[in-house]
Amino acid sequence: MSESTEGNGEGTRAVRAGLPEPVRNEPTLPGPAFAAHFHLPGEVGGPYTYGRDENPTWTLLERAIGELEAPGQDGLQTLVFASGMAAISSVLFSQLRAGDTVVLPNDGYQVLPLVRAQLEAYGIEVRTAPTGGDAQLEVLDGAKLLWIETPSNPGLDVCDIRRLVEAAHARGALVAVDNTLATPLGQRPLELGADFSVASGTKQLTGHGDVLLGYVTGRDGEAMTAVRRWRKIVGAIPGPMEAWLAHRSIATLQLRVDRQNATALVLAEALKGRPDITGLRYPGLPDDPSHKVASQQMRRYGCVVSFTLPSRERAERFLEALRLVDDATSFGGVRSTAERRGRWGGDAVPDGFVRFSVGAEDPEDLVADVLRALDESAR
C-alpha cells in the first residue's frame, strides 16, 4: 500500500487515498483490471482467483473509501457493490433471519418500502419511526438491527447517531448508518460508534452522474464476513471500469464537496425570505430544526436543499424555467439538479416539494437562476 494518509488533511487524503506503492514507469493509478479469472496453477491461494470474488481495481477503491470513512482505524474493511441498493441489501439480508426484528426510518430513501415488503416476506418484523427527534429509540427494544439514515432523504431530518448507537448496543442490536447524503467528508459513522457505514457511491462520492456504485465499511468480524458472503452469493459486484472511475473521482471529492456545500448554504439563505416557499430545510442553516444535532456530528452539511412550492403545477413551472439546473433524479453531481420528488410516489411529501441538489456552478449564477425561475413560475 502507498504511504498512509493518516494525519494528513482531508484534501490530501482524498487525492492520495488507496494509491499503490509507486512503480517506475507505471501509472500512479493503475487502469481497470478486466478479468473474469486469473492464473491459478496448483492449489488455490493468493488474493485474486475469480472475478466475482475479488478484483485488483476494487481493492484500491475499497482501500481509498476506507481511508476516508475511518482514517487511522484498524480492524475495518470496505466492500464495494454494483449500486447503493446492492450495498444496503447486503447488510439487511446478511444480518437478519426469520423471526428477527429490524428498525428502519419511515422517512428515508423511497425504495425502503420495497425493502420492507421483502423483509416481511422472509418473516422478519419491520418497525419504523421518523428520523427526527431520535424517534427510532421508541421502537428499538428487541431489535437485531437499527438502520439509520441521517440526514434523511429527502426531508433532511437528522438524528443523534451517538445516542442511538449507545441505546442500540445496550440492547444487543447492530447499527448501520446510510451515509450517502453526508459523504465521509461530512460525517464518519464508524467514529460515532456505528457498526456499518453504508452509502451509494453514485451520488456525491463520485459526483459526475456517470457511475452506479455502493459500498459498506464495517468492523472486521462475523458481521462483515456475512456481508462479503452475501456479495459472493448474489454477485452484486461493480464492473472494473466503474470502480476505476469512482477511484479517479474521489481525488476531487474535497474540492467538490466544499464548493457544493458552501453554495448550498448560500442558496438556502437566499430562499429564506421568499413568501412562496414553505418548509425550507438545510441542516447548515443556523435556524434549521436539525442544525444543533447536525453540528455535533457533521463537519459538512451536504449539497441538498429541500423546500415546498404552493402546488404541483407551480413546482413544475419552476423546474421548467430553470436554465442552469437539470430536472433529474439523484443528487451530488457537479451539475445542479432538481426534481418534484412526489412524482415517484414513494415519499410522504407535498405535491410541490422540491429536492434541489447543488452543483459546482458559480454561486451567484446559480442563485440568480433559481430566483429568476421562482419569479417566472409565479406568473
Coordinates of C-alpha atoms in Angstrom, one line a residue:
M1 CA 0.0 0.0 0.0
S2 CA 1.1 3.6 -0.6
E3 CA 2.3 5.7 2.3
S4 CA -0.5 6.1 4.9
T5 CA -2.6 9.3 4.6
E6 CA -3.4 9.2 8.3
G7 CA -2.7 12.6 9.8
N8 CA -3.0 14.5 6.6
G9 CA -5.7 17.0 5.7
E10 CA -8.9 15.8 4.0
G11 CA -7.9 17.1 0.6
T12 CA -4.5 15.4 0.8
R13 CA -6.2 12.2 1.9
A14 CA -8.7 12.3 -0.9
V15 CA -6.1 12.9 -3.5
R16 CA -3.9 10.0 -2.4
A17 CA -6.4 7.6 -0.9
G18 CA -5.9 4.0 -2.0
L19 CA -3.0 4.6 -4.3
P20 CA -0.5 1.7 -4.6
E21 CA 3.2 2.0 -4.0
P22 CA 4.8 3.9 -6.9
V23 CA 6.5 1.7 -9.5
R24 CA 8.9 3.2 -12.0
N25 CA 7.2 3.9 -15.4
E26 CA 3.9 2.7 -14.2
P27 CA 0.7 4.9 -13.8
T28 CA 0.1 6.3 -10.4
L29 CA -3.4 4.9 -10.5
P30 CA -3.4 1.6 -12.5
G31 CA -6.0 1.1 -15.1
P32 CA -9.0 -1.1 -14.6
A33 CA -8.3 -4.9 -14.4
F34 CA -10.8 -6.5 -16.8
A35 CA -10.6 -10.1 -15.7
A36 CA -13.1 -12.9 -15.1
H37 CA -10.3 -15.3 -14.0
F38 CA -6.6 -15.2 -13.0
H39 CA -3.7 -17.5 -13.4
L40 CA -4.2 -20.1 -10.7
P41 CA -1.9 -23.2 -11.1
G42 CA -2.0 -25.8 -8.4
E43 CA -3.6 -25.2 -5.0
V44 CA -5.9 -22.2 -4.6
G45 CA -4.1 -19.2 -3.0
G46 CA -3.5 -15.5 -3.2
P47 CA -5.9 -12.6 -3.2
Y48 CA -7.3 -13.0 -6.8
T49 CA -8.9 -16.2 -8.1
Y50 CA -12.2 -15.4 -9.7
G51 CA -13.7 -12.1 -10.8
R52 CA -16.9 -12.4 -8.7
D53 CA -14.8 -12.7 -5.5
E54 CA -12.1 -10.0 -5.8
N55 CA -10.5 -7.7 -8.3
P56 CA -7.4 -5.5 -8.0
T57 CA -9.3 -2.4 -9.1
W58 CA -11.9 -3.0 -6.3
T59 CA -9.1 -3.4 -3.8
L60 CA -7.6 0.0 -4.5
L61 CA -11.0 1.6 -4.4
E62 CA -12.0 -0.2 -1.2
R63 CA -8.8 0.9 0.4
A64 CA -9.5 4.5 -0.6
I65 CA -13.0 4.6 0.7
G66 CA -11.9 3.0 4.0
E67 CA -9.2 5.7 4.4
L68 CA -11.9 8.4 4.1
E69 CA -14.6 6.6 6.2
A70 CA -12.3 5.8 9.1
P71 CA -8.8 7.3 8.8
G72 CA -6.3 5.7 11.1
Q73 CA -8.7 3.0 12.4
D74 CA -7.5 -0.6 12.2
G75 CA -9.7 -3.7 12.0
L76 CA -12.0 -2.3 9.4
Q77 CA -12.8 -3.4 5.9
T78 CA -14.7 -1.9 2.9
L79 CA -16.6 -3.8 0.2
V80 CA -17.8 -2.2 -3.0
F81 CA -21.1 -3.2 -4.8
A82 CA -22.8 -2.6 -8.1
S83 CA -25.1 0.1 -6.6
G84 CA -26.2 1.7 -3.3
M85 CA -29.2 -0.6 -3.1
A86 CA -26.9 -3.6 -3.5
A87 CA -24.9 -2.4 -0.6
I88 CA -28.0 -1.7 1.5
S89 CA -29.5 -5.1 0.7
S90 CA -26.2 -6.8 1.6
V91 CA -26.3 -5.6 5.1
L92 CA -30.0 -6.2 5.7
F93 CA -30.2 -9.6 4.2
S94 CA -26.9 -10.9 5.5
Q95 CA -27.6 -9.9 9.1
L96 CA -31.3 -10.8 9.5
R97 CA -33.1 -14.1 9.8
A98 CA -36.7 -15.1 10.0
G99 CA -38.0 -14.1 13.5
D100 CA -35.6 -11.1 13.8
T101 CA -36.7 -7.5 14.1
V102 CA -35.2 -4.5 12.3
V103 CA -35.9 -0.8 12.8
L104 CA -36.0 1.3 9.7
P105 CA -36.7 5.1 9.2
N106 CA -40.2 5.8 7.8
D107 CA -38.9 8.9 6.1
G108 CA -35.8 7.5 4.3
Y109 CA -35.0 6.6 0.7
Q110 CA -38.1 5.9 -1.3
V111 CA -37.0 2.3 -2.1
L112 CA -37.1 1.3 1.6
P113 CA -40.8 0.4 1.5
L114 CA -40.0 -2.2 -1.2
V115 CA -37.2 -3.5 1.1
R116 CA -39.6 -3.6 4.0
A117 CA -42.1 -5.8 2.0
Q118 CA -39.3 -8.2 1.0
L119 CA -38.0 -8.4 4.6
E120 CA -41.5 -9.2 5.9
A121 CA -42.0 -11.8 3.2
Y122 CA -38.9 -13.5 4.7
G123 CA -40.5 -13.5 8.2
I124 CA -38.6 -10.5 9.6
E125 CA -40.5 -8.0 11.7
V126 CA -40.0 -4.4 10.5
R127 CA -40.7 -1.4 12.7
T128 CA -40.4 2.2 11.5
A129 CA -40.2 5.6 13.0
P130 CA -39.2 9.1 11.9
T131 CA -35.6 10.2 11.8
G132 CA -36.2 13.5 13.6
G133 CA -36.2 13.6 17.4
D134 CA -34.4 10.2 17.6
A135 CA -37.9 8.6 17.4
Q136 CA -36.4 5.3 16.4
L137 CA -35.4 4.8 20.1
E138 CA -39.1 4.3 20.9
V139 CA -39.3 1.1 18.9
L140 CA -35.8 -0.3 19.5
D141 CA -36.5 -3.0 22.1
G142 CA -35.8 -6.5 20.8
A143 CA -34.4 -5.4 17.5
K144 CA -31.4 -7.2 15.9
L145 CA -30.5 -4.2 13.7
L146 CA -31.1 -0.5 13.7
W147 CA -31.0 1.3 10.3
I148 CA -30.3 5.0 10.4
E149 CA -30.5 7.5 7.5
T150 CA -29.1 10.9 8.6
P151 CA -29.6 13.4 7.1
S152 CA -32.8 11.7 5.8
N153 CA -33.6 11.8 2.1
P154 CA -35.4 13.8 1.0
G155 CA -36.7 15.6 4.2
L156 CA -33.2 16.4 5.6
D157 CA -34.0 15.5 9.2
V158 CA -31.1 14.5 11.4
C159 CA -30.8 12.1 14.4
D160 CA -28.2 11.8 17.1
I161 CA -26.0 8.9 15.9
R162 CA -24.1 8.6 19.2
R163 CA -27.3 8.4 21.2
L164 CA -29.0 5.8 19.0
V165 CA -25.8 3.7 18.8
E166 CA -25.4 3.7 22.5
A167 CA -29.0 2.7 23.1
A168 CA -28.9 0.0 20.3
H169 CA -25.7 -1.6 21.5
A170 CA -27.1 -1.6 25.1
R171 CA -29.9 -3.7 23.7
G172 CA -27.7 -6.0 21.7
A173 CA -28.5 -4.5 18.3
L174 CA -26.2 -3.7 15.4
V175 CA -26.3 -0.2 13.9
A176 CA -26.0 0.7 10.2
V177 CA -25.9 4.3 9.0
D178 CA -26.7 5.3 5.5
N179 CA -24.0 7.9 4.9
T180 CA -24.9 8.8 1.3
L181 CA -26.0 12.3 1.7
A182 CA -23.3 13.3 4.1
T183 CA -20.3 11.5 2.4
P184 CA -17.3 10.6 4.5
L185 CA -16.2 14.2 4.5
G186 CA -19.5 15.2 6.1
Q187 CA -19.6 12.6 8.9
R188 CA -17.9 9.4 9.9
P189 CA -20.5 7.0 11.4
L190 CA -17.9 4.4 12.5
E191 CA -16.2 7.0 14.6
L192 CA -19.6 7.7 16.2
G193 CA -19.9 4.1 17.1
A194 CA -21.9 2.5 14.3
D195 CA -21.1 -1.0 13.1
F196 CA -21.6 -0.3 9.4
S197 CA -21.4 2.8 7.2
V198 CA -23.3 2.2 4.0
A199 CA -23.6 4.5 1.0
S200 CA -24.5 4.9 -2.6
G201 CA -21.3 6.0 -4.3
T202 CA -23.5 7.0 -7.3
K203 CA -24.1 10.3 -5.6
Q204 CA -21.6 12.9 -4.3
L205 CA -18.8 10.5 -3.6
T206 CA -18.1 10.1 -7.3
G207 CA -20.0 13.3 -8.2
H208 CA -20.3 13.1 -12.0
G209 CA -23.5 11.2 -12.5
D210 CA -21.9 8.6 -14.6
V211 CA -21.2 5.7 -12.2
L212 CA -23.5 3.4 -10.3
L213 CA -21.8 2.2 -7.1
G214 CA -22.3 1.3 -3.5
Y215 CA -20.2 0.3 -0.6
V216 CA -20.2 -1.0 3.0
T217 CA -17.5 -0.2 5.5
G218 CA -17.6 -2.1 8.8
R219 CA -15.6 -3.6 11.6
D220 CA -13.8 -6.9 10.8
G221 CA -15.6 -9.9 12.2
E222 CA -18.6 -12.1 11.6
A223 CA -20.8 -9.3 10.5
M224 CA -18.6 -8.2 7.6
T225 CA -17.8 -11.8 6.7
A226 CA -21.5 -12.3 6.2
V227 CA -21.7 -9.2 4.1
R228 CA -18.8 -10.4 1.9
R229 CA -20.5 -13.9 1.6
W230 CA -23.8 -12.2 0.5
R231 CA -21.9 -10.3 -2.2
K232 CA -20.4 -13.5 -3.4
I233 CA -23.7 -15.3 -3.5
V234 CA -25.7 -12.6 -5.1
G235 CA -23.0 -11.4 -7.4
A236 CA -23.8 -7.7 -6.9
I237 CA -20.4 -6.6 -7.9
P238 CA -19.2 -3.4 -9.7
G239 CA -17.6 -3.5 -13.1
P240 CA -13.8 -2.7 -13.0
M241 CA -14.4 0.4 -15.2
E242 CA -16.9 1.8 -12.7
A243 CA -14.6 1.1 -9.8
W244 CA -11.7 2.8 -11.6
L245 CA -13.9 5.8 -12.5
A246 CA -15.0 6.0 -8.9
H247 CA -11.5 6.0 -7.6
R248 CA -10.4 8.6 -10.1
S249 CA -13.3 10.8 -9.0
I250 CA -12.5 10.6 -5.3
A251 CA -9.4 12.7 -5.9
T252 CA -11.6 15.8 -6.3
L253 CA -14.0 14.9 -3.5
Q254 CA -12.9 17.6 -1.1
L255 CA -12.9 20.3 -3.8
R256 CA -16.4 19.3 -5.0
V257 CA -17.9 18.9 -1.5
D258 CA -16.5 22.2 -0.2
R259 CA -17.8 24.1 -3.2
Q260 CA -21.2 22.4 -3.3
N261 CA -21.8 22.7 0.5
A262 CA -20.8 26.4 0.5
T263 CA -23.1 27.1 -2.4
A264 CA -26.0 25.1 -0.8
L265 CA -25.8 27.3 2.2
V266 CA -25.8 30.5 0.0
L267 CA -28.8 29.2 -1.9
A268 CA -30.7 28.2 1.3
E269 CA -30.1 31.7 2.8
A270 CA -31.3 33.3 -0.5
L271 CA -34.6 31.3 -0.3
K272 CA -35.3 32.1 3.3
G273 CA -37.1 35.4 2.5
R274 CA -39.3 34.0 -0.2
P275 CA -43.0 34.2 0.7
D276 CA -43.9 31.5 -1.9
I277 CA -41.6 28.9 -0.2
T278 CA -42.5 26.8 2.8
G279 CA -40.7 24.0 4.6
L280 CA -37.2 25.2 3.6
R281 CA -34.7 22.7 5.0
Y282 CA -30.9 22.7 5.0
P283 CA -29.0 21.4 8.1
G284 CA -26.4 24.1 7.7
L285 CA -28.9 26.9 8.3
P286 CA -28.5 28.0 11.9
D287 CA -32.3 28.1 12.4
D288 CA -32.9 24.7 10.8
P289 CA -34.6 22.2 13.2
S290 CA -31.7 19.8 12.6
H291 CA -28.8 22.2 12.9
K292 CA -28.0 21.7 16.6
V293 CA -27.7 17.9 16.3
A294 CA -26.1 18.1 12.9
S295 CA -23.4 20.5 14.1
Q296 CA -22.4 18.0 16.8
Q297 CA -21.7 15.1 14.4
M298 CA -21.2 16.6 10.9
R299 CA -18.3 18.5 9.5
R300 CA -20.2 19.5 6.4
Y301 CA -23.9 19.6 5.9
G302 CA -24.4 18.3 2.4
C303 CA -25.3 19.6 -1.0
V304 CA -29.1 19.1 -0.9
V305 CA -31.7 21.8 -0.1
S306 CA -35.4 21.0 0.1
F307 CA -38.4 23.3 0.0
T308 CA -42.1 23.2 -0.9
L309 CA -43.9 25.4 -3.5
P310 CA -47.7 26.0 -3.3
S311 CA -48.7 23.4 -5.8
R312 CA -47.6 20.6 -8.1
E313 CA -48.2 23.0 -11.1
R314 CA -46.1 25.7 -9.6
A315 CA -43.2 23.3 -8.9
E316 CA -43.3 22.0 -12.4
R317 CA -43.3 25.6 -13.9
F318 CA -40.3 26.4 -11.6
L319 CA -38.4 23.4 -12.8
E320 CA -39.1 24.1 -16.4
A321 CA -38.0 27.7 -16.0
L322 CA -34.5 26.8 -14.7
R323 CA -31.7 27.2 -17.2
L324 CA -28.6 26.0 -15.2
V325 CA -30.4 23.1 -13.4
D326 CA -31.4 19.8 -14.9
D327 CA -34.7 18.3 -14.0
A328 CA -33.3 14.9 -12.9
T329 CA -33.3 12.5 -10.0
S330 CA -30.3 11.6 -7.8
F331 CA -28.1 14.2 -6.2
G332 CA -24.5 15.1 -5.5
G333 CA -23.3 15.8 -9.1
V334 CA -21.2 18.7 -10.3
R335 CA -24.2 19.9 -12.3
S336 CA -27.1 21.1 -10.2
T337 CA -30.3 19.0 -10.5
A338 CA -33.8 19.4 -9.0
E339 CA -37.0 17.5 -9.1
R340 CA -40.5 17.4 -7.8
R341 CA -39.9 14.5 -5.5
G342 CA -43.6 13.4 -5.3
R343 CA -43.6 12.3 -8.9
W344 CA -42.1 9.0 -7.8
G345 CA -44.9 8.2 -5.3
G346 CA -42.7 6.7 -2.6
D347 CA -42.1 9.7 -0.4
A348 CA -44.5 11.3 2.0
V349 CA -44.0 14.8 0.8
P350 CA -46.4 17.5 -0.5
D351 CA -47.1 17.8 -4.3
G352 CA -45.0 20.9 -4.5
F353 CA -42.0 19.5 -2.7
V354 CA -38.7 20.1 -4.5
R355 CA -35.4 18.3 -3.7
F356 CA -32.6 20.5 -5.0
S357 CA -29.0 19.2 -5.4
V358 CA -26.5 22.0 -5.6
G359 CA -23.7 21.5 -8.1
A360 CA -20.4 23.3 -8.7
E361 CA -21.6 26.3 -10.7
D362 CA -20.7 29.8 -9.6
P363 CA -22.9 30.6 -6.6
E364 CA -24.1 33.9 -7.9
D365 CA -25.1 32.4 -11.2
L366 CA -27.0 29.5 -9.6
V367 CA -28.8 31.7 -7.1
A368 CA -29.8 34.2 -9.8
D369 CA -31.1 31.4 -12.0
V370 CA -33.2 30.0 -9.1
L371 CA -34.7 33.3 -8.1
R372 CA -35.5 34.2 -11.7
A373 CA -37.2 30.8 -12.2
L374 CA -39.2 31.3 -9.0
D375 CA -40.4 34.7 -10.2
E376 CA -41.2 33.5 -13.7
S377 CA -43.1 30.5 -12.4
A378 CA -45.3 32.7 -10.1
R379 CA -46.8 34.5 -13.1

